[in-house]
Amino acid sequence: MYRDKTCGELRLSDAGKPVTLAGWVQRTRKMGGMTFVDVRDRYGITQVVFNNDTDAALCERANKLGREFVVQVKGTVAERTSKNPHLPTGDIEIIAESFKVLNRSEVPPFTIEDNTDGGDDLRMKYRYLDLRRPGVRSNLELRHRMAFEIRRYLDAHDFLEIETPILVKSTPEGARDFVVPSRMNPGEFYALPQSPQLFKQLLMVSGFDRYFQIAKCFRDEDLRADRQPEFTQIDCEMSFVEQEDVIRMFEGLVKHIFKYVKNIDFTDPFPRMTWNDAMRLYGSDKPDIRFGMKFVELTDLVKGHGFSVMDDAELTVGIAVPGCAGYTRKQTDELTEFVKRPQIGAKGLVWVKIAEDGTIKSSVGKFFSDDDLRAWAERMDAKPGDMLLLLSGPAMKTRKQLCELRLEMGNRLGLRPKNVFAPLWVIDFPLFEWDEETQRYYAMHHPFTSPNPEDVPLLHTDTGKVRATAYDIVVNGTELGGGSIRIHDSELQDTMFELLGFTPEKAHEQFGFLMDAFKYGAPPHGGLALGFDRFVSMLAELDSIRDTIAFPKNNSGRDVMNESPSPLDPAQLEELNLEVLPLKK
Amino acid sequence: MYRDKTCGELRLSDAGKPVTLAGWVQRTRKMGGMTFVDVRDRYGITQVVFNNDTDAALCERANKLGREFVVQVKGTVAERTSKNPHLPTGDIEIIAESFKVLNRSEVPPFTIEDNTDGGDDLRMKYRYLDLRRPGVRSNLELRHRMAFEIRRYLDAHDFLEIETPILVKSTPEGARDFVVPSRMNPGEFYALPQSPQLFKQLLMVSGFDRYFQIAKCFRDEDLRADRQPEFTQIDCEMSFVEQEDVIRMFEGLVKHIFKYVKNIDFTDPFPRMTWNDAMRLYGSDKPDIRFGMKFVELTDLVKGHGFSVMDDAELTVGIAVPGCAGYTRKQTDELTEFVKRPQIGAKGLVWVKIAEDGTIKSSVGKFFSDDDLRAWAERMDAKPGDMLLLLSGPAMKTRKQLCELRLEMGNRLGLRPKNVFAPLWVIDFPLFEWDEETQRYYAMHHPFTSPNPEDVPLLHTDTGKVRATAYDIVVNGTELGGGSIRIHDSELQDTMFELLGFTPEKAHEQFGFLMDAFKYGAPPHGGLALGFDRFVSMLAELDSIRDTIAFPKNNSGRDVMNESPSPLDPAQLEELNLEVLPLKK
């Protein structure tokens, strides 16, 4: 070893001990006849002192140390005269007796500090230097800790971690697969898995009873701001269970992580909400319940007053925003602009301000009397000082618009602090989603999701009303994961395929081996998958998943550090029996 | 839950309790007025009894249960009259009160028992049924346990598990890459990693200090009997370490696994052997030291007796095989045939039998007197009753041939029991390997391996003699893993590239980002990787890694269960800007 102590562990009680440290030069300062060098490693920073009076030659060499030089320092631990209460090692320093430069460093292209001067692109190109910054490093430490605790919990609950293949069969349904040409089977391709769904169901058929895997998954999608072509999923499946069993098990997992990683104790069961209520009260299947402002429907109250926007609307729905009666015209105009942005697409916004003294102002005073507006306020349980915000239009669309406005108001009022966590189960999802464009039903989750047993009689008669035995876990308005009880009965599975417009041939081609497997005694089973990158970013209180990943890709799917993807050697292409076509303009 | 107990947990102390079990019908037997049904799940087998006298209708239904039906049984635990000492649940049975068929099963294509009637191909096609067999299941349980204990040890030693990318840059050196066309970057490809080598070295540059990952790796190689296109590696790297530190850390890991998984305590340090000694004494860089029969060189003793085979040979080397003086002519002929097989390629075999009474017989009695042969025996420390086996020829080739013969004799004498484990570190590997065909040096490990500091002066003058700071861990004649101290000095790295015939341009093209990274303060570092599939197969006492993998590929890289790889949709190819060329005949 090049060291006998790390840069994070020395304390006052070590004073007088001889030590050897190794690490990177964080910075050097000359003060009077002394040179102070901060040496950094993963574990911390320790101050090393060189005294010009004691050893001028050594001090002179220390003065030449550059940022990020790698050094090995021998010396004695001493109490500091001016202690640094912000550092765990701040009570001590090392009186240097000798040191060795283990490696030099060019001047790094940006400062290795949380508050760095490097832009995004530069830091991605020099990701190995960006990873030296304490904030980025601590995200990966958190990720490790979380993965470890997830495994500890699941192992204690009899789950087996089983690796499923990365080279799998391509299935044209769903998102786009990444594919891998097979040299040994020319003209044929593997796919990279979008999830281990089929394999985990096979493992249940095999009797593994409780399976999990922290699994790499792949989707060749156009990357939105916060997507990565490869991502990591906590993938789980259990046999002989019903929805309640799965929910309890994974509520336990989430609580375990919060407790052992964040020291947050959730003693009560997580609240649950049906999908219908979530849509009705929050306009979203992933409501942020850190704050109130639940939706209140006013359609019946607002009609018949000659305001055609409301008269013609399927739904008028609003929120009471606490304490915002004092909003200026400029501020309400901003909100109107906000909901009219193309991403949200509302036609306009109605506001009602209920001043502390009870006086009422509104954008629709022309059509409604103060008493009318008071009736709205009463139904919405608004207090003096509140502002009502209302939207009108087609029901589902309007709810989604109001959802955005509610979140915006939550942000403005500081009601969405990152260090407060509000988990929620959303249950009773619809089994099917109607697609207007193709005029057919799609599976809201996937074709193996079991219908709610109570709703099986509706499958053919009232397809859209059938509830799935599916559940999502939502934290702070973000879907952390979800799952379902699967169909284990092959006849019911055939019905599902039929309702989803699969011909028996197509169903067999794509899922034949699973359907075959189900003929040999498939147990009742169900499971869940959590987005691990998302889970880490949530606990790291980050906006993006990118900094939870050691070597992420950019929005074009490129790793700008190692310049991949890249063109292949012609010989390699030939071996694969492939030709790259000239680019179409 | 469909059950309140598993099929493996009920004991005599549970007698009288009402229980609900769920599982698969292992078998049914009718005896007198009783029907016995063995119900199986992952945890065990429990016997369920139906009494025709008590409930004829129920018993009648039970008689119709087929193998592998999935059932839920309610009943009462009772003491068995005839107990089964081979089953943990063998003291009890369940007196059935009711049961429900949760799912039916077609008759499986082979019996779900360790001693199955299914052939290899059939079991691969129905892998989900093969996985129900207790032996296969227990391999995956062992794999889970090992992965968990590996993580527990490494976490306790401050290692962070960090996921490195699966979509990486293709490097034409080394084995063949699997490649992944990028739709978003037409004409460009990712590769799947052969190992996380470059990334783990970057993580050391980033200051992560101790990294590990149980990582999927990929090699597009023609598959020999026991290779898989995707395999799993325990990949580790440490900073500020020397060879001794790495060896100690991972010797600790291997001991931890043996202790907590196999209950085998290795108290002494693992023996170490230089590569030179391993080749000289065992003819292999991975000696099986479960047994003796070390090589003894006799070149000087055998020359000048008119036996041209030995006179002309660079090396004559032999082993003394204990207690085999009684081998018949037929048996020694078999051994001669064995070494003459093309895979081994010896020209012939010399044997000397030293009977218990001291009389000597030999295949070369014509050329050597009894005294000559006694001198051989003496040097070889042979006892009365032993047989000497000698080979002659070019030194390295002959050693490798004798290595095969030694292992064969070990097998014949039962000296290689699978439940005995003999770990060994092989150290001081040569840094370079000379290739006759291309007349140049290759890196024996990889181009980042550090030379032994003592041998750096020889780099240009006596290249072939330079020892690497590289080490392998070998167990029972199998390489479990290996690693090295890496070069962290860019000048030394440049020298290595030059000696390996890389032009500076080529080196930059392939490893540019690593070389760039090394300019910014790379710490001294080193590491090791263990083959996880191999490690599991060793502890499972299997010959092949295949049954340590849930869904393995066959020797053509195919998954015969889901028929992958498979042709792509033309639309998918078009999106990827690729064309599959017609097959050349």
Coordinates of N, CA and C in Angstrom, one line a residue, chain A residues 151-329:
Chain A
R151 N -30.6 -5.4 -2.3 CA -30.3 -6.8 -2.3 C -30.4 -7.4 -0.9
R152 N -30.0 -6.6 0.1 CA -30.1 -7.1 1.5 C -31.6 -7.4 1.9
Y153 N -32.5 -6.5 1.5 CA -33.9 -6.7 1.9 C -34.5 -7.9 1.1
L154 N -34.2 -7.9 -0.2 CA -34.8 -9.0 -1.0 C -34.3 -10.3 -0.7
D155 N -33.0 -10.4 -0.4 CA -32.4 -11.7 0.0 C -33.0 -12.1 1.3
A156 N -33.2 -11.2 2.3 CA -33.9 -11.6 3.5 C -35.3 -12.1 3.4
H157 N -35.9 -11.7 2.2 CA -37.3 -12.1 1.9 C -37.3 -13.2 0.9
D158 N -36.2 -14.0 0.9 CA -36.2 -15.2 0.0 C -36.2 -15.0 -1.5
F159 N -35.9 -13.8 -1.9 CA -35.8 -13.6 -3.3 C -34.4 -14.1 -3.8
L160 N -34.4 -14.7 -5.0 CA -33.1 -15.1 -5.6 C -32.8 -14.1 -6.7
E161 N -31.6 -13.6 -6.7 CA -31.2 -12.8 -7.9 C -30.7 -13.7 -9.0
I162 N -31.4 -13.6 -10.1 CA -31.1 -14.5 -11.3 C -30.8 -13.6 -12.5
E163 N -29.7 -13.8 -13.1 CA -29.3 -13.1 -14.3 C -30.0 -13.6 -15.5
T164 N -30.7 -12.8 -16.2 CA -31.4 -13.2 -17.5 C -30.5 -12.7 -18.6
P165 N -30.7 -13.2 -19.8 CA -29.7 -12.9 -20.9 C -29.8 -11.4 -21.4
I166 N -28.7 -10.9 -21.9 CA -28.7 -9.6 -22.6 C -28.9 -9.8 -24.1
L167 N -28.5 -10.9 -24.6 CA -28.7 -11.2 -26.0 C -30.0 -12.0 -26.1
V168 N -31.1 -11.4 -26.5 CA -32.4 -12.0 -26.5 C -33.0 -12.0 -27.9
K169 N -34.3 -12.3 -27.9 CA -35.0 -12.4 -29.2 C -35.7 -11.0 -29.4
S170 N -35.6 -10.5 -30.6 CA -36.2 -9.2 -30.9 C -37.7 -9.4 -31.0
T171 N -38.5 -8.5 -30.4 CA -39.9 -8.5 -30.6 C -40.4 -7.1 -31.1
P172 N -41.0 -7.1 -32.3 CA -41.3 -5.8 -32.9 C -42.3 -4.9 -32.1
E173 N -43.1 -5.5 -31.2 CA -44.1 -4.7 -30.4 C -43.3 -3.8 -29.4
G174 N -44.0 -2.8 -29.0 CA -43.4 -1.9 -28.0 C -42.4 -1.0 -28.5
A175 N -41.5 -0.5 -27.7 CA -40.5 0.4 -28.1 C -39.5 -0.3 -29.0
R176 N -38.6 0.5 -29.7 CA -37.6 -0.1 -30.6 C -36.5 -0.8 -29.8
D177 N -36.2 -2.0 -30.4 CA -35.1 -2.7 -29.8 C -33.7 -2.3 -30.4
F178 N -32.7 -2.3 -29.6 CA -31.3 -2.3 -30.1 C -31.1 -3.8 -30.6
V179 N -30.4 -3.9 -31.7 CA -30.2 -5.3 -32.2 C -28.7 -5.5 -32.4
V180 N -28.3 -6.8 -32.4 CA -27.0 -7.3 -32.4 C -26.8 -8.3 -33.5
P181 N -26.2 -8.0 -34.6 CA -26.0 -9.1 -35.7 C -25.2 -10.2 -35.2
S182 N -25.6 -11.4 -35.6 CA -24.9 -12.7 -35.2 C -24.0 -13.1 -36.3
R183 N -22.7 -13.2 -36.0 CA -21.8 -13.6 -37.0 C -22.0 -15.1 -37.3
M184 N -22.3 -15.8 -36.3 CA -22.4 -17.3 -36.4 C -23.7 -17.7 -37.1
N185 N -24.7 -16.8 -37.1 CA -25.9 -17.1 -37.7 C -26.2 -16.0 -38.7
P186 N -25.6 -16.0 -39.8 CA -25.6 -14.8 -40.7 C -27.0 -14.4 -41.1
G187 N -27.3 -13.1 -41.1 CA -28.6 -12.6 -41.5 C -29.5 -12.6 -40.3
E188 N -29.1 -13.1 -39.1 CA -29.9 -13.1 -37.9 C -29.4 -12.2 -36.9
F189 N -30.3 -11.7 -36.0 CA -29.9 -10.7 -35.0 C -30.5 -11.1 -33.6
Y190 N -29.7 -10.8 -32.6 CA -30.2 -10.8 -31.3 C -30.8 -9.4 -31.0
A191 N -31.6 -9.2 -29.9 CA -32.0 -7.9 -29.5 C -31.4 -7.7 -28.1
L192 N -31.3 -6.5 -27.6 CA -31.0 -6.2 -26.2 C -32.3 -6.1 -25.5
P193 N -32.5 -6.6 -24.3 CA -33.8 -6.6 -23.7 C -34.3 -5.2 -23.3
Q194 N -35.6 -5.0 -23.5 CA -36.2 -3.7 -23.0 C -36.6 -3.9 -21.6
S195 N -36.8 -5.2 -21.2 CA -36.9 -5.5 -19.8 C -36.9 -7.0 -19.7
P196 N -36.6 -7.6 -18.5 CA -36.6 -9.1 -18.5 C -38.0 -9.7 -18.3
Q197 N -39.0 -9.0 -18.7 CA -40.4 -9.4 -18.5 C -40.7 -10.9 -18.8
L198 N -40.4 -11.3 -20.0 CA -40.7 -12.7 -20.4 C -39.9 -13.7 -19.6
F199 N -38.6 -13.4 -19.4 CA -37.8 -14.3 -18.6 C -38.2 -14.4 -17.2
K200 N -38.7 -13.3 -16.6 CA -39.1 -13.5 -15.2 C -40.3 -14.2 -15.1
Q201 N -41.2 -14.1 -16.1 CA -42.4 -14.9 -16.0 C -42.1 -16.4 -16.2
L202 N -41.1 -16.7 -17.1 CA -40.6 -18.1 -17.3 C -40.0 -18.6 -16.0
L203 N -39.3 -17.8 -15.3 CA -38.7 -18.2 -14.0 C -39.8 -18.6 -13.0
M204 N -41.0 -17.9 -13.1 CA -42.1 -18.3 -12.2 C -42.6 -19.6 -12.6
V205 N -42.7 -19.9 -13.9 CA -43.2 -21.2 -14.4 C -42.2 -22.2 -14.0
S206 N -40.9 -21.9 -13.9 CA -39.9 -22.8 -13.4 C -39.9 -23.0 -11.9
G207 N -40.7 -22.3 -11.2 CA -40.9 -22.5 -9.8 C -39.9 -21.8 -8.9
F208 N -39.3 -20.7 -9.4 CA -38.3 -20.0 -8.6 C -38.9 -19.2 -7.5
D209 N -40.2 -19.0 -7.6 CA -41.1 -18.5 -6.5 C -40.8 -17.0 -6.2
R210 N -39.6 -16.6 -6.0 CA -39.3 -15.2 -5.8 C -38.0 -14.8 -6.5
Y211 N -38.1 -14.0 -7.5 CA -37.0 -13.6 -8.3 C -36.8 -12.1 -8.3
F212 N -35.5 -11.7 -8.3 CA -35.3 -10.3 -8.6 C -34.0 -10.1 -9.4
Q213 N -33.8 -9.0 -9.9 CA -32.5 -8.7 -10.6 C -32.4 -7.2 -10.7
I214 N -31.2 -6.7 -10.5 CA -31.0 -5.3 -10.8 C -30.4 -5.3 -12.2
A215 N -31.2 -5.0 -13.2 CA -31.0 -5.4 -14.5 C -30.8 -4.3 -15.5
K216 N -29.8 -4.4 -16.4 CA -29.7 -3.4 -17.4 C -30.8 -3.6 -18.5
C217 N -31.4 -2.6 -18.9 CA -32.4 -2.6 -19.9 C -32.1 -1.6 -21.0
F218 N -32.7 -1.8 -22.2 CA -32.2 -1.0 -23.4 C -33.4 -0.6 -24.2
R219 N -33.5 0.7 -24.6 CA -34.5 1.1 -25.5 C -34.0 2.1 -26.5
D220 N -34.2 1.8 -27.8 CA -33.7 2.7 -28.8 C -34.7 3.7 -29.1
E221 N -34.9 4.6 -28.2 CA -35.9 5.7 -28.4 C -35.2 7.0 -28.7
D222 N -35.9 7.9 -29.3 CA -35.3 9.3 -29.4 C -35.3 9.8 -28.0
L223 N -34.1 10.3 -27.6 CA -33.9 10.5 -26.2 C -34.4 11.9 -25.8
R224 N -35.4 11.9 -24.9 CA -35.8 13.1 -24.3 C -34.8 13.5 -23.2
A225 N -35.0 14.7 -22.7 CA -34.0 15.3 -21.8 C -33.5 14.3 -20.8
D226 N -34.4 13.4 -20.2 CA -33.9 12.6 -19.1 C -34.1 11.1 -19.4
R227 N -33.7 10.7 -20.6 CA -33.7 9.3 -20.9 C -32.3 8.9 -21.3
Q228 N -32.0 7.6 -21.1 CA -30.7 7.0 -21.5 C -31.0 5.8 -22.3
P229 N -30.2 5.5 -23.3 CA -30.5 4.3 -24.1 C -30.3 3.0 -23.3
E230 N -29.4 3.1 -22.3 CA -29.4 1.9 -21.3 C -29.7 2.4 -19.9
F231 N -30.5 1.7 -19.2 CA -30.9 2.1 -17.9 C -31.1 0.9 -17.0
T232 N -31.3 1.1 -15.8 CA -31.2 0.0 -14.8 C -32.6 -0.1 -14.1
Q233 N -33.0 -1.3 -14.0 CA -34.3 -1.6 -13.4 C -34.2 -2.6 -12.3
I234 N -34.9 -2.3 -11.2 CA -35.0 -3.3 -10.1 C -36.2 -4.2 -10.5
D235 N -36.0 -5.4 -10.9 CA -37.0 -6.2 -11.6 C -37.4 -7.3 -10.6
C236 N -38.6 -7.5 -10.3 CA -39.0 -8.5 -9.3 C -40.3 -9.3 -9.8
E237 N -40.4 -10.5 -9.3 CA -41.6 -11.3 -9.6 C -41.8 -12.3 -8.5
M238 N -43.0 -12.6 -8.2 CA -43.4 -13.5 -7.1 C -44.5 -14.5 -7.5
S239 N -44.4 -15.7 -7.0 CA -45.5 -16.6 -7.3 C -46.5 -16.8 -6.2
F240 N -47.7 -17.3 -6.5 CA -48.7 -17.6 -5.5 C -49.1 -16.3 -4.7
V241 N -49.1 -15.2 -5.4 CA -49.4 -13.9 -4.7 C -50.6 -13.2 -5.4
E242 N -51.2 -12.4 -4.6 CA -52.2 -11.5 -5.1 C -51.7 -10.0 -5.0
Q243 N -52.4 -9.1 -5.5 CA -51.9 -7.7 -5.6 C -51.5 -7.2 -4.2
E244 N -52.3 -7.5 -3.2 CA -52.0 -7.0 -1.8 C -50.6 -7.5 -1.4
D245 N -50.2 -8.8 -1.7 CA -48.9 -9.3 -1.3 C -47.8 -8.6 -2.0
V246 N -47.9 -8.3 -3.2 CA -46.9 -7.6 -4.0 C -46.7 -6.2 -3.4
I247 N -47.8 -5.5 -3.2 CA -47.8 -4.1 -2.7 C -47.1 -4.1 -1.3
R248 N -47.5 -5.0 -0.5 CA -46.8 -5.0 0.9 C -45.3 -5.3 0.8
M249 N -45.0 -6.3 0.0 CA -43.5 -6.6 -0.1 C -42.7 -5.4 -0.6
F250 N -43.2 -4.7 -1.6 CA -42.4 -3.7 -2.2 C -42.5 -2.3 -1.5
E251 N -43.7 -2.2 -0.8 CA -43.7 -1.0 0.1 C -42.7 -1.2 1.2
G252 N -42.5 -2.5 1.6 CA -41.5 -2.8 2.6 C -40.1 -2.5 2.1
L253 N -39.9 -2.8 0.8 CA -38.6 -2.5 0.2 C -38.3 -1.0 0.2
V254 N -39.3 -0.2 -0.3 CA -39.1 1.2 -0.4 C -38.9 1.8 1.0
K255 N -39.6 1.3 2.0 CA -39.4 1.8 3.4 C -38.0 1.5 3.9
H256 N -37.6 0.3 3.6 CA -36.2 -0.2 4.0 C -35.2 0.7 3.4
I257 N -35.3 1.1 2.2 CA -34.3 2.0 1.5 C -34.3 3.3 2.2
F258 N -35.5 3.9 2.4 CA -35.6 5.2 3.0 C -34.9 5.2 4.4
K259 N -35.2 4.1 5.1 CA -34.7 4.0 6.5 C -33.2 3.8 6.5
Y260 N -32.7 2.9 5.7 CA -31.2 2.6 5.9 C -30.3 3.5 5.0
V261 N -30.9 4.2 4.1 CA -30.1 5.0 3.2 C -30.3 6.5 3.6
K262 N -31.5 6.9 3.9 CA -31.8 8.3 4.1 C -32.2 8.5 5.6
N263 N -32.3 7.5 6.4 CA -32.7 7.6 7.8 C -34.0 8.3 7.9
I264 N -34.9 7.9 7.0 CA -36.3 8.4 7.0 C -37.2 7.2 7.3
D265 N -38.0 7.3 8.4 CA -38.8 6.2 8.8 C -40.3 6.5 8.4
F266 N -40.8 5.7 7.5 CA -42.2 5.7 7.2 C -42.9 4.7 8.1
T267 N -43.6 5.2 9.1 CA -44.3 4.2 9.9 C -45.7 3.8 9.4
D268 N -46.4 4.7 8.8 CA -47.7 4.4 8.3 C -47.6 3.7 7.0
P269 N -48.7 3.0 6.6 CA -48.8 2.4 5.3 C -48.8 3.6 4.3
F270 N -48.2 3.4 3.1 CA -48.3 4.4 2.1 C -49.8 4.6 1.7
P271 N -50.2 5.8 1.4 CA -51.6 5.9 0.9 C -51.8 5.3 -0.4
R272 N -53.1 5.0 -0.7 CA -53.4 4.4 -2.0 C -54.5 5.2 -2.7
M273 N -54.5 5.2 -3.9 CA -55.5 6.0 -4.7 C -55.8 5.3 -5.9
T274 N -57.1 5.2 -6.3 CA -57.5 4.6 -7.5 C -57.0 5.5 -8.7
W275 N -56.8 4.9 -9.8 CA -56.5 5.6 -11.0 C -57.5 6.7 -11.3
N276 N -58.8 6.3 -11.1 CA -59.9 7.2 -11.4 C -59.8 8.5 -10.5
D277 N -59.6 8.2 -9.2 CA -59.4 9.3 -8.2 C -58.2 10.2 -8.6
A278 N -57.1 9.5 -8.9 CA -55.9 10.3 -9.3 C -56.2 11.2 -10.4
M279 N -56.9 10.7 -11.4 CA -57.2 11.5 -12.6 C -58.2 12.7 -12.2
R280 N -59.2 12.3 -11.4 CA -60.2 13.3 -11.1 C -59.7 14.4 -10.1
L281 N -58.8 14.0 -9.2 CA -58.4 14.9 -8.1 C -57.1 15.6 -8.5
Y282 N -56.3 15.0 -9.3 CA -55.0 15.5 -9.6 C -54.7 15.6 -11.1
G283 N -55.6 15.1 -11.9 CA -55.3 15.1 -13.4 C -54.1 14.4 -13.9
S284 N -53.7 13.4 -13.1 CA -52.5 12.7 -13.4 C -52.5 11.3 -12.8
D285 N -51.9 10.3 -13.4 CA -51.8 9.0 -12.8 C -50.6 8.9 -11.9
K286 N -49.9 10.0 -11.7 CA -48.8 10.1 -10.8 C -48.8 11.4 -10.0
P287 N -49.8 11.5 -9.1 CA -50.0 12.8 -8.4 C -48.9 13.1 -7.4
D288 N -48.5 14.4 -7.4 CA -47.6 14.8 -6.3 C -48.4 15.2 -5.1
I289 N -48.4 14.4 -4.1 CA -49.2 14.6 -2.9 C -48.5 15.3 -1.8
R290 N -47.3 15.9 -2.1 CA -46.6 16.6 -1.1 C -47.5 17.9 -0.7
F291 N -48.4 18.2 -1.5 CA -49.2 19.4 -1.2 C -50.6 19.2 -1.7
G292 N -51.5 20.0 -1.2 CA -53.0 19.9 -1.5 C -53.4 20.4 -2.9
M293 N -54.3 21.4 -2.8 CA -54.8 22.0 -4.1 C -55.4 20.9 -4.9
K294 N -56.2 20.0 -4.3 CA -56.9 19.0 -5.1 C -57.9 19.6 -6.0
F295 N -58.2 19.0 -7.1 CA -59.2 19.5 -8.1 C -60.6 19.5 -7.5
V296 N -61.3 20.5 -7.8 CA -62.8 20.5 -7.5 C -63.5 20.8 -8.8
E297 N -64.5 20.0 -9.0 CA -65.3 20.2 -10.3 C -66.5 21.1 -10.1
L298 N -66.6 22.0 -11.0 CA -67.6 23.1 -10.9 C -68.6 23.1 -12.1
T299 N -68.5 22.1 -12.9 CA -69.2 22.2 -14.2 C -70.7 22.6 -14.0
D300 N -71.4 22.0 -13.0 CA -72.8 22.2 -12.8 C -73.0 23.7 -12.3
L301 N -72.1 24.2 -11.5 CA -72.3 25.6 -11.0 C -72.1 26.6 -12.0
V302 N -71.2 26.4 -13.0 CA -70.8 27.4 -13.9 C -71.7 27.6 -15.1
K303 N -72.4 26.5 -15.4 CA -73.2 26.6 -16.7 C -74.4 27.5 -16.5
G304 N -74.8 28.0 -17.7 CA -76.1 28.8 -17.7 C -75.9 30.3 -17.3
H305 N -74.7 30.8 -17.3 CA -74.5 32.2 -17.0 C -74.1 33.0 -18.2
G306 N -74.2 32.4 -19.4 CA -73.9 33.1 -20.6 C -72.4 33.2 -20.9
F307 N -71.6 32.4 -20.2 CA -70.1 32.4 -20.5 C -69.9 31.1 -21.3
S308 N -69.8 31.4 -22.6 CA -69.9 30.2 -23.5 C -68.8 29.2 -23.3
V309 N -67.6 29.7 -22.9 CA -66.4 28.8 -22.7 C -66.9 27.7 -21.7
M310 N -67.5 28.2 -20.6 CA -68.0 27.2 -19.6 C -69.2 26.5 -20.0
D311 N -70.1 27.2 -20.7 CA -71.4 26.6 -21.1 C -71.1 25.4 -22.0
D312 N -70.1 25.6 -22.9 CA -69.9 24.5 -23.9 C -68.9 23.4 -23.4
A313 N -68.3 23.7 -22.2 CA -67.3 22.7 -21.8 C -67.8 21.5 -21.2
E314 N -67.2 20.4 -21.5 CA -67.6 19.1 -20.8 C -67.3 19.2 -19.3
L315 N -66.2 19.9 -19.0 CA -65.7 20.0 -17.6 C -65.2 21.3 -17.3
T316 N -65.6 21.8 -16.1 CA -64.9 23.0 -15.6 C -64.4 22.5 -14.2
V317 N -63.1 22.7 -14.0 CA -62.4 22.2 -12.8 C -61.4 23.2 -12.4
G318 N -61.3 23.3 -11.0 CA -60.4 24.3 -10.5 C -59.6 23.9 -9.3
I319 N -58.6 24.7 -8.9 CA -57.9 24.5 -7.7 C -58.0 25.8 -6.9
A320 N -57.9 25.7 -5.6 CA -57.9 26.9 -4.7 C -56.4 27.0 -4.2
V321 N -55.8 28.1 -4.7 CA -54.4 28.3 -4.4 C -54.3 29.1 -3.1
P322 N -53.7 28.6 -2.0 CA -53.7 29.3 -0.8 C -52.9 30.5 -0.8
G323 N -53.5 31.6 -0.2 CA -52.7 32.8 0.0 C -52.3 33.6 -1.2
C324 N -52.9 33.4 -2.3 CA -52.5 34.0 -3.6 C -53.5 35.1 -4.0
A325 N -54.4 35.5 -3.2 CA -55.4 36.5 -3.6 C -54.7 37.8 -3.9
G326 N -53.5 38.0 -3.5 CA -52.8 39.3 -3.8 C -52.1 39.3 -5.1
Y327 N -52.2 38.2 -5.9 CA -51.5 38.2 -7.2 C -51.9 39.4 -8.0
T328 N -50.9 40.0 -8.6 CA -51.1 41.1 -9.5 C -51.6 40.7 -10.8
R329 N -52.1 41.6 -11.6 CA -52.5 41.4 -13.0 C -51.4 40.7 -13.7

